């Protein structure tokens, strides 16, 4: 590779970009919040396996005829064969049986139904618990990385991890995608991946620090740029393999995990981006700041 | 240079053994892994003890065992009943044909009470019954009835003596089953409950009474049910997606990294196999998100292979010979891989400590995946690649996707 991209020179641009992403995510979260799935709101959700070539209006009419006014329905499934019906009323077993019977009767075949009735408290507890876990895990990561590397690496890694989480949650808010309990598992996966990705790059930067022994700003820039270049192919290839996996899951994995796969896709790409453009850049400025301070101390 | 046929032979032997083991035993292992409700159909109900009762882990356990007895009535194999202190019980039944009926039977508190003529005061309660003595019989008119035995025959005799000529209603929970008028003092501690319309109904009541009343009042807070046909479809879809994903990854890795890529594919196959084995041994219940995480895990497991391959290519570009590049490349990448994986494991351990049931299960799979990935991607990869290179057949850097003109003269 002859063309060498100067990552540090463009860092301000990427800080700006990352900043805009965070602000937009936050604004969207504050204004329209998250499209909370059944797990966080009380009510019922029925996934009715009607079959291919499903006519939404016709199916909707079946529900209206059963007395559900303006039913909230959408089409889902890998082959667009599922009718997803959500209602904030808690459907009784009898009501579900009645719906199932009606659909079976009209379509002249046994219709499969997936039924979910939820008390939102449990979903909220799970979410609260997951947030606490992520925060405590971040703390543990900071301690480990501080011991093995240094605290600047540790905190930069955790900031980039939080960036990935905010980005993914923000995207789900902006695009109005439904958030359910499985989404939490996706976030946890992203956290694991993000840390992993950042550490590999930091490991290389640390190696360059030992080799180059930076004294000036230019040295530091060289350290970071070389570290990033050495790991760039790996960063791209690794993100490609996980993107292959999540895209395939999104395309073929079926309705229940399509949002999960999408969350992973956002988070994994963000993880690769933030390791390079957030974590490494935070580190270089922080390191330079500390080096300047050290020099001033030495001079006085 | 002399070609070492022996090393090549060992390599091929290893490859054949790995592939043969994977090909012949995967189906068996797959069969032993418990699949979640979302993959095989069934239902799950989360019960919460109603407020205002004294709830301890012991009462929750009692309630769970009462529920277990009731599930035996329905005849479901391997029900999964877990208590979630402080106040919840989760019941998962896979492959139930009639979920509606099952929920009715599980959810009934089944407190049998004999009450005073007004129906308000409780005279005799479920705990006064002799255990496992309820059975179906017929009354004088040939109608089905349930006969029960009481622990304290004297108490029953005294009660009935007092109530001669008056009704003594029998309630199951808040429903009155029958209201027999006491004809005279009943000795012997045997009572008959009429009011069942069919023999089946009477049998169910007898079974419920034998299974024992729930010691606490439970209410359904959450339920989830999947028809078996939908579960099977989800399983098929996710496996199809997984197959495509893994094939894409394999093609990519071999296409990009050549020899190390081929070795990576072998280690990934071993990885996938071993993770399934761990799932089976640890009795991890595989759910749909679990399969997704597993497939993604394959993508992540490639990372260690990629880190090592990239290092080897670096060393080759610096003009080192293939064996030297492999030695220094794999040792220099070792600590990187350890650090990256250890940080993730630490995060996983925290999730196990602080997480709720679902999160815990996820973390266990995550950690299992990382450890297996570490063993296969580091140990097995090194072994295989060393065997290949020491056979002296693959000495050209081109086997590692490094072009001659990339190699610096330094």
JSON list of N, CA and C in Angstrom, two decimals, chain B residues 336-407:
[
{"chain": "B", "resi": 336, "resn": "UNK", "atom": "N", "xyz": [-1.43, -10.18, 22.32]},
{"chain": "B", "resi": 336, "resn": "UNK", "atom": "CA", "xyz": [-2.55, -9.36, 21.84]},
{"chain": "B", "resi": 336, "resn": "UNK", "atom": "C", "xyz": [-3.85, -10.13, 22.00]},
{"chain": "B", "resi": 337, "resn": "UNK", "atom": "N", "xyz": [-3.82, -11.38, 21.53]},
{"chain": "B", "resi": 337, "resn": "UNK", "atom": "CA", "xyz": [-5.04, -12.18, 21.58]},
{"chain": "B", "resi": 337, "resn": "UNK", "atom": "C", "xyz": [-5.45, -12.44, 23.03]},
{"chain": "B", "resi": 338, "resn": "UNK", "atom": "N", "xyz": [-4.45, -12.69, 23.89]},
{"chain": "B", "resi": 338, "resn": "UNK", "atom": "CA", "xyz": [-4.76, -12.92, 25.31]},
{"chain": "B", "resi": 338, "resn": "UNK", "atom": "C", "xyz": [-5.44, -11.68, 25.90]},
{"chain": "B", "resi": 339, "resn": "UNK", "atom": "N", "xyz": [-4.85, -10.51, 25.66]},
{"chain": "B", "resi": 339, "resn": "UNK", "atom": "CA", "xyz": [-5.41, -9.28, 26.23]},
{"chain": "B", "resi": 339, "resn": "UNK", "atom": "C", "xyz": [-6.82, -9.02, 25.73]},
{"chain": "B", "resi": 340, "resn": "UNK", "atom": "N", "xyz": [-6.99, -9.14, 24.41]},
{"chain": "B", "resi": 340, "resn": "UNK", "atom": "CA", "xyz": [-8.30, -8.86, 23.83]},
{"chain": "B", "resi": 340, "resn": "UNK", "atom": "C", "xyz": [-9.35, -9.81, 24.39]},
{"chain": "B", "resi": 341, "resn": "UNK", "atom": "N", "xyz": [-8.99, -11.09, 24.49]},
{"chain": "B", "resi": 341, "resn": "UNK", "atom": "CA", "xyz": [-9.97, -12.06, 24.98]},
{"chain": "B", "resi": 341, "resn": "UNK", "atom": "C", "xyz": [-10.21, -11.95, 26.47]},
{"chain": "B", "resi": 342, "resn": "UNK", "atom": "N", "xyz": [-9.14, -11.68, 27.22]},
{"chain": "B", "resi": 342, "resn": "UNK", "atom": "CA", "xyz": [-9.31, -11.56, 28.67]},
{"chain": "B", "resi": 342, "resn": "UNK", "atom": "C", "xyz": [-10.24, -10.41, 29.04]},
{"chain": "B", "resi": 343, "resn": "UNK", "atom": "N", "xyz": [-10.11, -9.28, 28.32]},
{"chain": "B", "resi": 343, "resn": "UNK", "atom": "CA", "xyz": [-11.00, -8.15, 28.62]},
{"chain": "B", "resi": 343, "resn": "UNK", "atom": "C", "xyz": [-12.45, -8.56, 28.39]},
{"chain": "B", "resi": 344, "resn": "UNK", "atom": "N", "xyz": [-12.70, -9.29, 27.29]},
{"chain": "B", "resi": 344, "resn": "UNK", "atom": "CA", "xyz": [-14.07, -9.70, 27.04]},
{"chain": "B", "resi": 344, "resn": "UNK", "atom": "C", "xyz": [-14.55, -10.69, 28.09]},
{"chain": "B", "resi": 345, "resn": "UNK", "atom": "N", "xyz": [-13.64, -11.59, 28.52]},
{"chain": "B", "resi": 345, "resn": "UNK", "atom": "CA", "xyz": [-14.02, -12.56, 29.56]},
{"chain": "B", "resi": 345, "resn": "UNK", "atom": "C", "xyz": [-14.37, -11.82, 30.86]},
{"chain": "B", "resi": 346, "resn": "UNK", "atom": "N", "xyz": [-13.58, -10.81, 31.18]},
{"chain": "B", "resi": 346, "resn": "UNK", "atom": "CA", "xyz": [-13.87, -10.03, 32.39]},
{"chain": "B", "resi": 346, "resn": "UNK", "atom": "C", "xyz": [-15.26, -9.42, 32.30]},
{"chain": "B", "resi": 347, "resn": "UNK", "atom": "N", "xyz": [-15.57, -8.83, 31.14]},
{"chain": "B", "resi": 347, "resn": "UNK", "atom": "CA", "xyz": [-16.91, -8.28, 30.94]},
{"chain": "B", "resi": 347, "resn": "UNK", "atom": "C", "xyz": [-17.96, -9.38, 31.13]},
{"chain": "B", "resi": 348, "resn": "UNK", "atom": "N", "xyz": [-17.68, -10.56, 30.60]},
{"chain": "B", "resi": 348, "resn": "UNK", "atom": "CA", "xyz": [-18.61, -11.69, 30.72]},
{"chain": "B", "resi": 348, "resn": "UNK", "atom": "C", "xyz": [-18.83, -12.10, 32.17]},
{"chain": "B", "resi": 349, "resn": "UNK", "atom": "N", "xyz": [-17.74, -12.14, 32.95]},
{"chain": "B", "resi": 349, "resn": "UNK", "atom": "CA", "xyz": [-17.86, -12.54, 34.36]},
{"chain": "B", "resi": 349, "resn": "UNK", "atom": "C", "xyz": [-18.74, -11.54, 35.11]},
{"chain": "B", "resi": 350, "resn": "UNK", "atom": "N", "xyz": [-18.54, -10.25, 34.82]},
{"chain": "B", "resi": 350, "resn": "UNK", "atom": "CA", "xyz": [-19.38, -9.24, 35.46]},
{"chain": "B", "resi": 350, "resn": "UNK", "atom": "C", "xyz": [-20.85, -9.47, 35.12]},
{"chain": "B", "resi": 351, "resn": "UNK", "atom": "N", "xyz": [-21.10, -9.80, 33.87]},
{"chain": "B", "resi": 351, "resn": "UNK", "atom": "CA", "xyz": [-22.49, -10.04, 33.46]},
{"chain": "B", "resi": 351, "resn": "UNK", "atom": "C", "xyz": [-23.08, -11.23, 34.21]},
{"chain": "B", "resi": 352, "resn": "UNK", "atom": "N", "xyz": [-22.25, -12.25, 34.45]},
{"chain": "B", "resi": 352, "resn": "UNK", "atom": "CA", "xyz": [-22.74, -13.42, 35.20]},
{"chain": "B", "resi": 352, "resn": "UNK", "atom": "C", "xyz": [-23.07, -13.01, 36.64]},
{"chain": "B", "resi": 353, "resn": "UNK", "atom": "N", "xyz": [-22.21, -12.17, 37.22]},
{"chain": "B", "resi": 353, "resn": "UNK", "atom": "CA", "xyz": [-22.43, -11.78, 38.61]},
{"chain": "B", "resi": 353, "resn": "UNK", "atom": "C", "xyz": [-23.66, -10.88, 38.75]},
{"chain": "B", "resi": 354, "resn": "UNK", "atom": "N", "xyz": [-23.80, -9.91, 37.86]},
{"chain": "B", "resi": 354, "resn": "UNK", "atom": "CA", "xyz": [-24.85, -8.92, 38.03]},
{"chain": "B", "resi": 354, "resn": "UNK", "atom": "C", "xyz": [-26.10, -9.16, 37.19]},
{"chain": "B", "resi": 355, "resn": "UNK", "atom": "N", "xyz": [-25.98, -10.02, 36.19]},
{"chain": "B", "resi": 355, "resn": "UNK", "atom": "CA", "xyz": [-27.08, -10.16, 35.24]},
{"chain": "B", "resi": 355, "resn": "UNK", "atom": "C", "xyz": [-28.25, -10.98, 35.76]},
{"chain": "B", "resi": 356, "resn": "UNK", "atom": "N", "xyz": [-29.40, -10.80, 35.13]},
{"chain": "B", "resi": 356, "resn": "UNK", "atom": "CA", "xyz": [-30.55, -11.65, 35.41]},
{"chain": "B", "resi": 356, "resn": "UNK", "atom": "C", "xyz": [-30.40, -12.93, 34.58]},
{"chain": "B", "resi": 357, "resn": "UNK", "atom": "N", "xyz": [-31.34, -13.86, 34.79]},
{"chain": "B", "resi": 357, "resn": "UNK", "atom": "CA", "xyz": [-31.24, -15.18, 34.18]},
{"chain": "B", "resi": 357, "resn": "UNK", "atom": "C", "xyz": [-30.84, -15.14, 32.70]},
{"chain": "B", "resi": 358, "resn": "UNK", "atom": "N", "xyz": [-31.58, -14.36, 31.90]},
{"chain": "B", "resi": 358, "resn": "UNK", "atom": "CA", "xyz": [-31.31, -14.34, 30.47]},
{"chain": "B", "resi": 358, "resn": "UNK", "atom": "C", "xyz": [-29.91, -13.85, 30.16]},
{"chain": "B", "resi": 359, "resn": "UNK", "atom": "N", "xyz": [-29.52, -12.77, 30.83]},
{"chain": "B", "resi": 359, "resn": "UNK", "atom": "CA", "xyz": [-28.20, -12.19, 30.59]},
{"chain": "B", "resi": 359, "resn": "UNK", "atom": "C", "xyz": [-27.10, -13.17, 31.03]},
{"chain": "B", "resi": 360, "resn": "UNK", "atom": "N", "xyz": [-27.33, -13.84, 32.13]},
{"chain": "B", "resi": 360, "resn": "UNK", "atom": "CA", "xyz": [-26.36, -14.83, 32.63]},
{"chain": "B", "resi": 360, "resn": "UNK", "atom": "C", "xyz": [-26.10, -15.91, 31.58]},
{"chain": "B", "resi": 361, "resn": "UNK", "atom": "N", "xyz": [-27.20, -16.46, 31.04]},
{"chain": "B", "resi": 361, "resn": "UNK", "atom": "CA", "xyz": [-27.07, -17.52, 30.04]},
{"chain": "B", "resi": 361, "resn": "UNK", "atom": "C", "xyz": [-26.26, -17.04, 28.85]},
{"chain": "B", "resi": 362, "resn": "UNK", "atom": "N", "xyz": [-26.53, -15.80, 28.47]},
{"chain": "B", "resi": 362, "resn": "UNK", "atom": "CA", "xyz": [-25.80, -15.21, 27.36]},
{"chain": "B", "resi": 362, "resn": "UNK", "atom": "C", "xyz": [-24.31, -15.13, 27.69]},
{"chain": "B", "resi": 363, "resn": "UNK", "atom": "N", "xyz": [-24.01, -14.67, 28.90]},
{"chain": "B", "resi": 363, "resn": "UNK", "atom": "CA", "xyz": [-22.61, -14.50, 29.30]},
{"chain": "B", "resi": 363, "resn": "UNK", "atom": "C", "xyz": [-21.87, -15.84, 29.36]},
{"chain": "B", "resi": 364, "resn": "UNK", "atom": "N", "xyz": [-22.57, -16.87, 29.84]},
{"chain": "B", "resi": 364, "resn": "UNK", "atom": "CA", "xyz": [-21.95, -18.19, 29.89]},
{"chain": "B", "resi": 364, "resn": "UNK", "atom": "C", "xyz": [-21.56, -18.64, 28.48]},
{"chain": "B", "resi": 365, "resn": "UNK", "atom": "N", "xyz": [-22.48, -18.47, 27.52]},
{"chain": "B", "resi": 365, "resn": "UNK", "atom": "CA", "xyz": [-22.16, -18.86, 26.15]},
{"chain": "B", "resi": 365, "resn": "UNK", "atom": "C", "xyz": [-21.01, -18.02, 25.60]},
{"chain": "B", "resi": 366, "resn": "UNK", "atom": "N", "xyz": [-21.04, -16.73, 25.96]},
{"chain": "B", "resi": 366, "resn": "UNK", "atom": "CA", "xyz": [-19.99, -15.82, 25.48]},
{"chain": "B", "resi": 366, "resn": "UNK", "atom": "C", "xyz": [-18.61, -16.30, 25.96]},
{"chain": "B", "resi": 367, "resn": "UNK", "atom": "N", "xyz": [-18.52, -16.59, 27.25]},
{"chain": "B", "resi": 367, "resn": "UNK", "atom": "CA", "xyz": [-17.24, -16.99, 27.82]},
{"chain": "B", "resi": 367, "resn": "UNK", "atom": "C", "xyz": [-16.82, -18.35, 27.25]},
{"chain": "B", "resi": 368, "resn": "UNK", "atom": "N", "xyz": [-17.77, -19.29, 27.17]},
{"chain": "B", "resi": 368, "resn": "UNK", "atom": "CA", "xyz": [-17.45, -20.59, 26.60]},
{"chain": "B", "resi": 368, "resn": "UNK", "atom": "C", "xyz": [-16.90, -20.41, 25.18]},
{"chain": "B", "resi": 369, "resn": "UNK", "atom": "N", "xyz": [-17.56, -19.55, 24.42]},
{"chain": "B", "resi": 369, "resn": "UNK", "atom": "CA", "xyz": [-17.14, -19.31, 23.05]},
{"chain": "B", "resi": 369, "resn": "UNK", "atom": "C", "xyz": [-15.72, -18.76, 22.98]},
{"chain": "B", "resi": 370, "resn": "UNK", "atom": "N", "xyz": [-15.41, -17.82, 23.87]},
{"chain": "B", "resi": 370, "resn": "UNK", "atom": "CA", "xyz": [-14.08, -17.20, 23.84]},
{"chain": "B", "resi": 370, "resn": "UNK", "atom": "C", "xyz": [-13.00, -18.23, 24.19]},
{"chain": "B", "resi": 371, "resn": "UNK", "atom": "N", "xyz": [-13.26, -19.02, 25.23]},
{"chain": "B", "resi": 371, "resn": "UNK", "atom": "CA", "xyz": [-12.25, -20.00, 25.63]},
{"chain": "B", "resi": 371, "resn": "UNK", "atom": "C", "xyz": [-12.01, -21.02, 24.52]},
{"chain": "B", "resi": 372, "resn": "UNK", "atom": "N", "xyz": [-13.10, -21.51, 23.96]},
{"chain": "B", "resi": 372, "resn": "UNK", "atom": "CA", "xyz": [-12.95, -22.49, 22.87]},
{"chain": "B", "resi": 372, "resn": "UNK", "atom": "C", "xyz": [-12.24, -21.84, 21.69]},
{"chain": "B", "resi": 373, "resn": "UNK", "atom": "N", "xyz": [-12.63, -20.61, 21.38]},
{"chain": "B", "resi": 373, "resn": "UNK", "atom": "CA", "xyz": [-12.01, -19.92, 20.25]},
{"chain": "B", "resi": 373, "resn": "UNK", "atom": "C", "xyz": [-10.51, -19.75, 20.49]},
{"chain": "B", "resi": 374, "resn": "UNK", "atom": "N", "xyz": [-10.17, -19.46, 21.73]},
{"chain": "B", "resi": 374, "resn": "UNK", "atom": "CA", "xyz": [-8.76, -19.27, 22.07]},
{"chain": "B", "resi": 374, "resn": "UNK", "atom": "C", "xyz": [-7.98, -20.58, 21.85]},
{"chain": "B", "resi": 375, "resn": "UNK", "atom": "N", "xyz": [-8.55, -21.67, 22.33]},
{"chain": "B", "resi": 375, "resn": "UNK", "atom": "CA", "xyz": [-7.86, -22.96, 22.20]},
{"chain": "B", "resi": 375, "resn": "UNK", "atom": "C", "xyz": [-7.70, -23.34, 20.72]},
{"chain": "B", "resi": 376, "resn": "UNK", "atom": "N", "xyz": [-8.80, -23.20, 19.97]},
{"chain": "B", "resi": 376, "resn": "UNK", "atom": "CA", "xyz": [-8.71, -23.63, 18.57]},
{"chain": "B", "resi": 376, "resn": "UNK", "atom": "C", "xyz": [-7.88, -22.67, 17.73]},
{"chain": "B", "resi": 377, "resn": "UNK", "atom": "N", "xyz": [-8.13, -21.36, 17.90]},
{"chain": "B", "resi": 377, "resn": "UNK", "atom": "CA", "xyz": [-7.47, -20.41, 17.02]},
{"chain": "B", "resi": 377, "resn": "UNK", "atom": "C", "xyz": [-5.99, -20.27, 17.35]},
{"chain": "B", "resi": 378, "resn": "UNK", "atom": "N", "xyz": [-5.63, -20.48, 18.60]},
{"chain": "B", "resi": 378, "resn": "UNK", "atom": "CA", "xyz": [-4.21, -20.34, 18.92]},
{"chain": "B", "resi": 378, "resn": "UNK", "atom": "C", "xyz": [-3.51, -21.69, 18.88]},
{"chain": "B", "resi": 379, "resn": "UNK", "atom": "N", "xyz": [-3.94, -22.62, 19.72]},
{"chain": "B", "resi": 379, "resn": "UNK", "atom": "CA", "xyz": [-3.22, -23.89, 19.81]},
{"chain": "B", "resi": 379, "resn": "UNK", "atom": "C", "xyz": [-3.34, -24.73, 18.54]},
{"chain": "B", "resi": 380, "resn": "UNK", "atom": "N", "xyz": [-4.57, -24.96, 18.12]},
{"chain": "B", "resi": 380, "resn": "UNK", "atom": "CA", "xyz": [-4.77, -25.83, 16.97]},
{"chain": "B", "resi": 380, "resn": "UNK", "atom": "C", "xyz": [-4.19, -25.22, 15.69]},
{"chain": "B", "resi": 381, "resn": "UNK", "atom": "N", "xyz": [-4.43, -23.90, 15.51]},
{"chain": "B", "resi": 381, "resn": "UNK", "atom": "CA", "xyz": [-3.88, -23.22, 14.33]},
{"chain": "B", "resi": 381, "resn": "UNK", "atom": "C", "xyz": [-2.38, -23.38, 14.25]},
{"chain": "B", "resi": 382, "resn": "UNK", "atom": "N", "xyz": [-1.73, -23.10, 15.36]},
{"chain": "B", "resi": 382, "resn": "UNK", "atom": "CA", "xyz": [-0.26, -23.16, 15.37]},
{"chain": "B", "resi": 382, "resn": "UNK", "atom": "C", "xyz": [0.22, -24.55, 15.02]},
{"chain": "B", "resi": 383, "resn": "UNK", "atom": "N", "xyz": [-0.41, -25.54, 15.65]},
{"chain": "B", "resi": 383, "resn": "UNK", "atom": "CA", "xyz": [-0.02, -26.92, 15.41]},
{"chain": "B", "resi": 383, "resn": "UNK", "atom": "C", "xyz": [-0.15, -27.26, 13.93]},
{"chain": "B", "resi": 384, "resn": "UNK", "atom": "N", "xyz": [-1.30, -26.93, 13.36]},
{"chain": "B", "resi": 384, "resn": "UNK", "atom": "CA", "xyz": [-1.56, -27.29, 11.97]},
{"chain": "B", "resi": 384, "resn": "UNK", "atom": "C", "xyz": [-0.60, -26.57, 11.03]},
{"chain": "B", "resi": 385, "resn": "UNK", "atom": "N", "xyz": [-0.43, -25.27, 11.27]},
{"chain": "B", "resi": 385, "resn": "UNK", "atom": "CA", "xyz": [0.38, -24.50, 10.33]},
{"chain": "B", "resi": 385, "resn": "UNK", "atom": "C", "xyz": [1.85, -24.90, 10.43]},
{"chain": "B", "resi": 386, "resn": "UNK", "atom": "N", "xyz": [2.27, -25.22, 11.64]},
{"chain": "B", "resi": 386, "resn": "UNK", "atom": "CA", "xyz": [3.65, -25.67, 11.79]},
{"chain": "B", "resi": 386, "resn": "UNK", "atom": "C", "xyz": [3.90, -27.00, 11.08]},
{"chain": "B", "resi": 387, "resn": "UNK", "atom": "N", "xyz": [2.94, -27.89, 11.21]},
{"chain": "B", "resi": 387, "resn": "UNK", "atom": "CA", "xyz": [3.07, -29.17, 10.52]},
{"chain": "B", "resi": 387, "resn": "UNK", "atom": "C", "xyz": [3.22, -28.95, 9.01]},
{"chain": "B", "resi": 388, "resn": "UNK", "atom": "N", "xyz": [2.38, -28.07, 8.49]},
{"chain": "B", "resi": 388, "resn": "UNK", "atom": "CA", "xyz": [2.40, -27.81, 7.05]},
{"chain": "B", "resi": 388, "resn": "UNK", "atom": "C", "xyz": [3.72, -27.20, 6.62]},
{"chain": "B", "resi": 389, "resn": "UNK", "atom": "N", "xyz": [4.17, -26.20, 7.37]},
{"chain": "B", "resi": 389, "resn": "UNK", "atom": "CA", "xyz": [5.38, -25.50, 6.94]},
{"chain": "B", "resi": 389, "resn": "UNK", "atom": "C", "xyz": [6.61, -26.37, 7.13]},
{"chain": "B", "resi": 390, "resn": "UNK", "atom": "N", "xyz": [6.62, -27.13, 8.19]},
{"chain": "B", "resi": 390, "resn": "UNK", "atom": "CA", "xyz": [7.80, -27.98, 8.42]},
{"chain": "B", "resi": 390, "resn": "UNK", "atom": "C", "xyz": [7.87, -29.15, 7.44]},
{"chain": "B", "resi": 391, "resn": "UNK", "atom": "N", "xyz": [6.76, -29.37, 6.74]},
{"chain": "B", "resi": 391, "resn": "UNK", "atom": "CA", "xyz": [6.84, -30.41, 5.72]},
{"chain": "B", "resi": 391, "resn": "UNK", "atom": "C", "xyz": [7.65, -29.89, 4.53]},
{"chain": "B", "resi": 392, "resn": "UNK", "atom": "N", "xyz": [8.02, -28.60, 4.60]},
{"chain": "B", "resi": 392, "resn": "UNK", "atom": "CA", "xyz": [8.82, -27.97, 3.55]},
{"chain": "B", "resi": 392, "resn": "UNK", "atom": "C", "xyz": [8.11, -27.87, 2.20]},
{"chain": "B", "resi": 393, "resn": "UNK", "atom": "N", "xyz": [6.81, -28.01, 2.21]},
{"chain": "B", "resi": 393, "resn": "UNK", "atom": "CA", "xyz": [6.08, -27.92, 0.94]},
{"chain": "B", "resi": 393, "resn": "UNK", "atom": "C", "xyz": [5.61, -26.50, 0.67]},
{"chain": "B", "resi": 394, "resn": "UNK", "atom": "N", "xyz": [5.44, -25.74, 1.75]},
{"chain": "B", "resi": 394, "resn": "UNK", "atom": "CA", "xyz": [4.83, -24.42, 1.58]},
{"chain": "B", "resi": 394, "resn": "UNK", "atom": "C", "xyz": [5.78, -23.32, 2.02]},
{"chain": "B", "resi": 395, "resn": "UNK", "atom": "N", "xyz": [6.85, -23.19, 1.25]},
{"chain": "B", "resi": 395, "resn": "UNK", "atom": "CA", "xyz": [7.90, -22.26, 1.67]},
{"chain": "B", "resi": 395, "resn": "UNK", "atom": "C", "xyz": [7.74, -20.88, 1.05]},
{"chain": "B", "resi": 396, "resn": "UNK", "atom": "N", "xyz": [6.89, -20.77, 0.02]},
{"chain": "B", "resi": 396, "resn": "UNK", "atom": "CA", "xyz": [6.79, -19.49, -0.66]},
{"chain": "B", "resi": 396, "resn": "UNK", "atom": "C", "xyz": [5.84, -18.57, 0.10]},
{"chain": "B", "resi": 397, "resn": "UNK", "atom": "N", "xyz": [6.24, -17.28, 0.21]},
{"chain": "B", "resi": 397, "resn": "UNK", "atom": "CA", "xyz": [5.36, -16.32, 0.86]},
{"chain": "B", "resi": 397, "resn": "UNK", "atom": "C", "xyz": [4.00, -16.22, 0.17]},
{"chain": "B", "resi": 398, "resn": "UNK", "atom": "N", "xyz": [3.92, -16.62, -1.10]},
{"chain": "B", "resi": 398, "resn": "UNK", "atom": "CA", "xyz": [2.65, -16.50, -1.80]},
{"chain": "B", "resi": 398, "resn": "UNK", "atom": "C", "xyz": [1.58, -17.38, -1.16]},
{"chain": "B", "resi": 399, "resn": "UNK", "atom": "N", "xyz": [2.00, -18.42, -0.46]},
{"chain": "B", "resi": 399, "resn": "UNK", "atom": "CA", "xyz": [1.02, -19.25, 0.25]},
{"chain": "B", "resi": 399, "resn": "UNK", "atom": "C", "xyz": [0.35, -18.45, 1.36]},
{"chain": "B", "resi": 400, "resn": "UNK", "atom": "N", "xyz": [0.98, -17.34, 1.73]},
{"chain": "B", "resi": 400, "resn": "UNK", "atom": "CA", "xyz": [0.43, -16.51, 2.80]},
{"chain": "B", "resi": 400, "resn": "UNK", "atom": "C", "xyz": [-0.14, -15.21, 2.25]},
{"chain": "B", "resi": 401, "resn": "UNK", "atom": "N", "xyz": [-0.38, -15.23, 0.93]},
{"chain": "B", "resi": 401, "resn": "UNK", "atom": "CA", "xyz": [-0.93, -14.05, 0.26]},
{"chain": "B", "resi": 401, "resn": "UNK", "atom": "C", "xyz": [-0.02, -12.85, 0.40]},
{"chain": "B", "resi": 402, "resn": "UNK", "atom": "N", "xyz": [1.29, -13.09, 0.31]},
{"chain": "B", "resi": 402, "resn": "UNK", "atom": "CA", "xyz": [2.24, -11.98, 0.30]},
{"chain": "B", "resi": 402, "resn": "UNK", "atom": "C", "xyz": [2.97, -12.04, -1.04]},
{"chain": "B", "resi": 403, "resn": "UNK", "atom": "N", "xyz": [2.89, -10.94, -1.82]},
{"chain": "B", "resi": 403, "resn": "UNK", "atom": "CA", "xyz": [3.55, -10.92, -3.13]},
{"chain": "B", "resi": 403, "resn": "UNK", "atom": "C", "xyz": [5.03, -10.62, -2.96]},
{"chain": "B", "resi": 404, "resn": "UNK", "atom": "N", "xyz": [5.82, -11.11, -3.94]},
{"chain": "B", "resi": 404, "resn": "UNK", "atom": "CA", "xyz": [7.26, -10.91, -3.87]},
{"chain": "B", "resi": 404, "resn": "UNK", "atom": "C", "xyz": [7.62, -9.43, -3.79]},
{"chain": "B", "resi": 405, "resn": "UNK", "atom": "N", "xyz": [6.90, -8.59, -4.53]},
{"chain": "B", "resi": 405, "resn": "UNK", "atom": "CA", "xyz": [7.26, -7.18, -4.57]},
{"chain": "B", "resi": 405, "resn": "UNK", "atom": "C", "xyz": [6.89, -6.43, -3.29]},
{"chain": "B", "resi": 406, "resn": "UNK", "atom": "N", "xyz": [6.13, -7.08, -2.41]},
{"chain": "B", "resi": 406, "resn": "UNK", "atom": "CA", "xyz": [5.79, -6.44, -1.14]},
{"chain": "B", "resi": 406, "resn": "UNK", "atom": "C", "xyz": [6.91, -6.61, -0.12]},
{"chain": "B", "resi": 407, "resn": "UNK", "atom": "N", "xyz": [7.77, -7.61, -0.39]},
{"chain": "B", "resi": 407, "resn": "UNK", "atom": "CA", "xyz": [8.79, -7.93, 0.60]},
{"chain": "B", "resi": 407, "resn": "UNK", "atom": "C", "xyz": [9.91, -6.90, 0.54]}
]
